[in-house]
Amino acid sequence: MYKIFLSILIVTATQYLHAQPIHEIKHSDTTKPLLVKPVLHNSLKINLSSLAFQNYSISYERLIKNKVSILVGYRYMPFTTLPFSNTISQIANNENVNFNGINLGNYAFTGELRLYANKNMHGFYLAPYGRYANFNLAIPVQYNTNQGGNTTVQNAVFKGNITSISGGLLLGLQQHISRHFVFDIWLVGANFGNGNGILNANFTTPLTMQEQSSLQDNLNNINGGPFTVKGTVTSSTTANLNLTGPWIGIRALGVNIGFIF
């Protein structure tokens, strides 16, 4: 019995000695630090499609949770002639406004909360957003003048600003094209709110009563679409346009490229 017991102890001790180094190797392997790439939380983007409309648009996005981010954007358009003025003139079909002479500039601030389908600012997203916009306008309104028995057409240029505050919803898709670059595509979206503004015209040469009457008639016939437009000739040297009403904006097929860091 003693020999049997001693044999069991020797075999057990031998197996333990052989097994111990293997166990230490496994332990050391499992505790070896893994090389995991850190999640990138920030993205700086530029809108490529808005350049066709002479708009310069940039945005900054910050990941705050696995599938949630916040974005702030700024858009700027220098004061210049109205893009696609001929097309807009045909659609508006208003002979009292000289659309080729309209000048427009604007800037806007946008804030978004993005809810992604996937983690780390990737895939489809739904984004409720708010926007403040300011538009600088110069609009020529035509009127008739009689000089030497000949009737000619003159322009009264109304200048001023329209501001709007609106909110909306955007559906988009953001695709990682490499570790540090993404495409952000606005698929479809719209915003609704209110806008208002006052445009003023000043004349160095006082208008005659006939000219004032002609300008007032044309102001009365301006179709502002969803806006309520009230034009008034206030004196022989001044006139104004008041615009108030609902504001509707569309965001669709916007292509942005971004750098993630």
Coordinates of C-alpha atoms in Angstrom, one line a residue:
M1 CA 0.0 0.0 0.0
Y2 CA 2.8 2.4 0.8
K3 CA 4.5 1.7 -2.6
I4 CA 1.1 2.4 -4.4
F5 CA 0.6 5.7 -2.5
L6 CA 4.2 6.8 -3.1
S7 CA 3.8 6.1 -6.8
I8 CA 0.6 8.2 -7.0
L9 CA 2.4 11.2 -5.4
I10 CA 5.4 10.9 -7.8
V11 CA 3.2 10.8 -10.9
T12 CA 1.0 13.7 -9.6
A13 CA 4.1 15.8 -8.8
T14 CA 5.6 15.1 -12.2
Q15 CA 2.4 16.1 -14.1
Y16 CA 2.3 19.3 -12.1
L17 CA 5.9 20.2 -12.9
H18 CA 5.3 19.6 -16.6
A19 CA 2.0 21.5 -16.6
Q20 CA 3.2 24.5 -14.6
P21 CA 5.3 26.2 -17.3
I22 CA 2.5 25.8 -19.9
H23 CA 0.1 27.5 -17.5
E24 CA 2.5 30.4 -17.0
I25 CA 2.9 30.8 -20.7
K26 CA -0.9 30.9 -21.2
H27 CA -1.2 33.3 -18.4
S28 CA 1.4 35.6 -19.8
D29 CA -0.3 35.4 -23.2
T30 CA -3.7 36.4 -21.9
T31 CA -2.3 39.4 -20.0
K32 CA -0.4 40.7 -23.0
P33 CA -1.8 44.2 -23.9
L34 CA -3.9 44.3 -27.0
L35 CA -3.4 47.0 -29.7
V36 CA -6.9 48.5 -30.1
K37 CA -7.4 51.6 -32.3
P38 CA -9.0 54.4 -30.3
V39 CA -12.5 55.7 -31.4
L40 CA -12.3 59.0 -33.2
H41 CA -14.8 61.5 -31.8
N42 CA -14.5 64.6 -34.0
S43 CA -15.2 65.4 -37.7
L44 CA -14.7 68.6 -39.7
K45 CA -16.6 68.7 -43.0
I46 CA -17.1 70.9 -46.1
N47 CA -20.2 70.8 -48.3
L48 CA -19.2 70.2 -51.9
S49 CA -22.6 70.5 -53.6
S50 CA -23.4 74.0 -52.1
L51 CA -20.4 75.4 -54.1
A52 CA -22.6 75.3 -57.2
F53 CA -24.8 77.9 -55.6
Q54 CA -21.9 80.0 -54.5
N55 CA -22.4 78.9 -50.9
Y56 CA -19.5 78.0 -48.6
S57 CA -20.6 75.6 -45.9
I58 CA -18.6 74.0 -43.1
S59 CA -19.6 71.9 -40.1
Y60 CA -18.1 70.3 -37.0
E61 CA -19.5 67.0 -35.6
R62 CA -18.7 65.6 -32.1
L63 CA -19.6 62.0 -31.0
I64 CA -21.1 62.1 -27.5
K65 CA -22.4 58.5 -27.3
N66 CA -22.0 55.3 -29.3
K67 CA -24.8 56.3 -31.7
V68 CA -25.4 59.9 -30.9
S69 CA -23.5 63.0 -32.0
I70 CA -24.0 66.8 -32.1
L71 CA -23.2 69.0 -35.1
V72 CA -22.9 72.7 -35.6
G73 CA -22.7 74.3 -39.1
Y74 CA -22.1 77.6 -40.7
R75 CA -23.0 78.7 -44.2
Y76 CA -21.9 81.9 -46.0
M77 CA -22.7 83.3 -49.4
P78 CA -21.1 86.6 -50.5
F79 CA -23.3 89.3 -51.8
T80 CA -23.6 88.6 -55.5
T81 CA -26.1 88.2 -58.4
L82 CA -29.0 85.8 -57.9
P83 CA -28.0 82.3 -59.1
F84 CA -30.2 80.8 -61.9
S85 CA -32.0 84.2 -62.2
N86 CA -33.5 83.4 -65.6
T87 CA -35.0 80.1 -64.4
I88 CA -36.4 81.8 -61.3
S89 CA -37.9 84.6 -63.4
Q90 CA -39.7 82.1 -65.6
I91 CA -41.1 80.3 -62.6
A92 CA -42.2 83.5 -60.7
N93 CA -43.7 85.1 -63.9
N94 CA -43.7 88.5 -62.4
E95 CA -43.0 91.4 -64.8
N96 CA -42.8 94.0 -62.0
V97 CA -39.5 92.6 -60.6
N98 CA -36.2 92.7 -62.5
F99 CA -34.9 89.2 -61.5
N100 CA -31.6 89.7 -63.4
G101 CA -30.8 92.7 -61.3
I102 CA -31.4 90.9 -57.9
N103 CA -28.4 90.6 -55.6
L104 CA -28.3 88.2 -52.7
G105 CA -26.0 87.3 -49.8
N106 CA -26.7 85.2 -46.8
Y107 CA -25.3 83.4 -43.7
A108 CA -26.8 80.8 -41.5
F109 CA -26.1 78.8 -38.3
T110 CA -27.4 75.3 -37.9
G111 CA -27.4 72.9 -34.9
E112 CA -28.2 69.2 -35.2
L113 CA -28.6 66.2 -32.9
R114 CA -27.8 63.1 -35.0
L115 CA -29.1 59.6 -34.1
Y116 CA -27.2 56.9 -36.0
A117 CA -28.2 53.4 -36.8
N118 CA -24.6 52.2 -36.2
K119 CA -21.8 53.2 -33.8
N120 CA -19.1 55.8 -34.2
M121 CA -20.9 58.2 -36.6
H122 CA -21.4 55.6 -39.3
G123 CA -24.4 54.6 -41.5
F124 CA -27.9 56.1 -41.8
Y125 CA -28.9 58.8 -39.3
L126 CA -31.9 60.9 -38.4
A127 CA -31.2 64.5 -37.3
P128 CA -33.6 67.0 -35.8
Y129 CA -32.1 70.5 -36.3
G130 CA -32.7 74.2 -35.9
R131 CA -31.4 77.0 -38.1
Y132 CA -31.1 80.8 -38.0
A133 CA -30.6 82.5 -41.4
N134 CA -30.0 86.1 -42.5
F135 CA -30.4 87.2 -46.1
N136 CA -29.1 90.4 -47.5
L137 CA -31.2 91.5 -50.6
A138 CA -31.3 94.1 -53.3
I139 CA -34.5 93.8 -55.4
P140 CA -35.2 96.1 -58.4
V141 CA -38.9 96.9 -58.8
Q142 CA -39.8 98.5 -62.0
Y143 CA -42.0 101.6 -62.5
N144 CA -42.8 103.8 -65.5
T145 CA -41.6 107.4 -65.9
N146 CA -42.5 109.9 -68.6
Q147 CA -39.8 112.1 -69.9
G148 CA -40.4 114.4 -72.9
G149 CA -43.5 112.5 -73.8
N150 CA -41.7 109.2 -73.9
T151 CA -42.5 106.5 -71.3
T152 CA -39.5 104.5 -70.1
V153 CA -39.0 101.9 -67.4
Q154 CA -36.9 102.6 -64.3
N155 CA -35.9 100.5 -61.4
A156 CA -36.5 101.3 -57.7
V157 CA -33.9 99.2 -55.8
F158 CA -35.1 97.9 -52.4
K159 CA -32.3 96.9 -50.1
G160 CA -32.5 95.2 -46.7
N161 CA -32.4 92.0 -44.7
I162 CA -34.7 89.1 -44.1
T163 CA -34.2 86.8 -41.1
S164 CA -35.7 83.4 -40.4
I165 CA -35.7 80.9 -37.5
S166 CA -36.8 77.4 -38.4
G167 CA -36.6 73.8 -37.3
G168 CA -36.7 70.5 -39.2
L169 CA -35.7 66.9 -39.7
L170 CA -33.0 65.4 -41.9
L171 CA -32.4 61.9 -43.1
G172 CA -28.8 61.2 -44.2
L173 CA -26.1 58.6 -44.7
Q174 CA -22.5 58.9 -43.5
Q175 CA -19.9 56.4 -44.9
H176 CA -16.3 56.0 -43.7
I177 CA -14.1 55.8 -46.8
S178 CA -10.9 55.4 -44.7
R179 CA -9.9 55.8 -41.1
H180 CA -9.8 59.5 -41.3
F181 CA -12.2 60.5 -44.1
V182 CA -16.0 60.2 -44.5
F183 CA -18.7 61.1 -47.0
D184 CA -21.8 62.6 -45.4
I185 CA -24.8 62.7 -47.8
W186 CA -28.0 64.6 -47.0
L187 CA -30.7 62.4 -48.5
V188 CA -33.9 64.4 -47.8
G189 CA -34.9 66.9 -45.2
A190 CA -37.0 70.0 -44.7
N191 CA -37.3 72.9 -42.1
F192 CA -40.3 75.1 -41.3
G193 CA -40.5 78.4 -39.4
N194 CA -41.1 82.1 -39.7
G195 CA -39.3 84.9 -41.6
N196 CA -39.6 88.6 -41.8
G197 CA -37.8 91.7 -43.1
I198 CA -37.9 95.2 -44.3
L199 CA -36.4 96.5 -47.6
N200 CA -36.1 100.2 -48.3
A201 CA -35.7 102.2 -51.5
N202 CA -34.3 105.8 -51.5
F203 CA -34.4 108.2 -54.5
T204 CA -31.9 111.0 -54.9
T205 CA -34.3 112.7 -57.4
P206 CA -37.8 113.0 -56.1
L207 CA -40.5 110.9 -57.9
T208 CA -43.3 112.7 -59.6
M209 CA -46.9 111.8 -58.6
Q210 CA -47.2 109.7 -61.8
E211 CA -44.0 107.8 -61.0
Q212 CA -45.2 107.3 -57.4
S213 CA -48.5 105.9 -58.6
S214 CA -46.8 103.6 -61.1
L215 CA -44.4 102.2 -58.5
Q216 CA -47.2 101.7 -56.0
D217 CA -49.3 99.8 -58.5
N218 CA -46.3 97.5 -59.2
L219 CA -45.7 97.0 -55.5
N220 CA -49.3 96.0 -55.0
N221 CA -48.9 93.3 -57.7
I222 CA -45.8 91.6 -56.3
N223 CA -46.5 88.0 -55.5
G224 CA -44.4 86.9 -52.6
G225 CA -45.4 83.2 -52.6
P226 CA -45.9 82.1 -49.0
F227 CA -44.8 85.6 -47.8
T228 CA -47.2 88.4 -47.1
V229 CA -45.7 91.4 -49.0
K230 CA -46.8 94.9 -48.3
G231 CA -45.1 97.6 -50.4
T232 CA -45.7 101.3 -49.7
V233 CA -44.4 104.5 -51.4
T234 CA -44.0 106.6 -48.3
S235 CA -42.9 109.8 -49.9
S236 CA -41.4 111.2 -53.1
T237 CA -37.9 110.0 -52.1
T238 CA -38.7 106.8 -50.0
A239 CA -40.5 103.5 -50.3
N240 CA -40.4 100.2 -48.4
L241 CA -41.3 96.5 -48.7
N242 CA -42.4 94.6 -45.6
L243 CA -42.2 90.8 -45.8
T244 CA -43.6 88.4 -43.2
G245 CA -44.8 84.8 -43.3
P246 CA -43.9 81.1 -43.1
W247 CA -40.4 80.0 -43.9
I248 CA -39.8 76.7 -45.8
G249 CA -36.4 75.2 -46.5
I250 CA -35.3 72.0 -48.3
R251 CA -32.1 70.0 -47.6
A252 CA -31.5 67.2 -50.1
L253 CA -28.7 65.6 -52.1
G254 CA -26.1 67.5 -50.2
V255 CA -22.6 65.9 -50.5
N256 CA -20.1 66.6 -47.7
I257 CA -16.6 65.3 -47.3
G258 CA -15.1 65.2 -43.8
F259 CA -11.9 64.6 -41.9
I260 CA -12.2 62.6 -38.7
F261 CA -9.8 63.1 -35.8

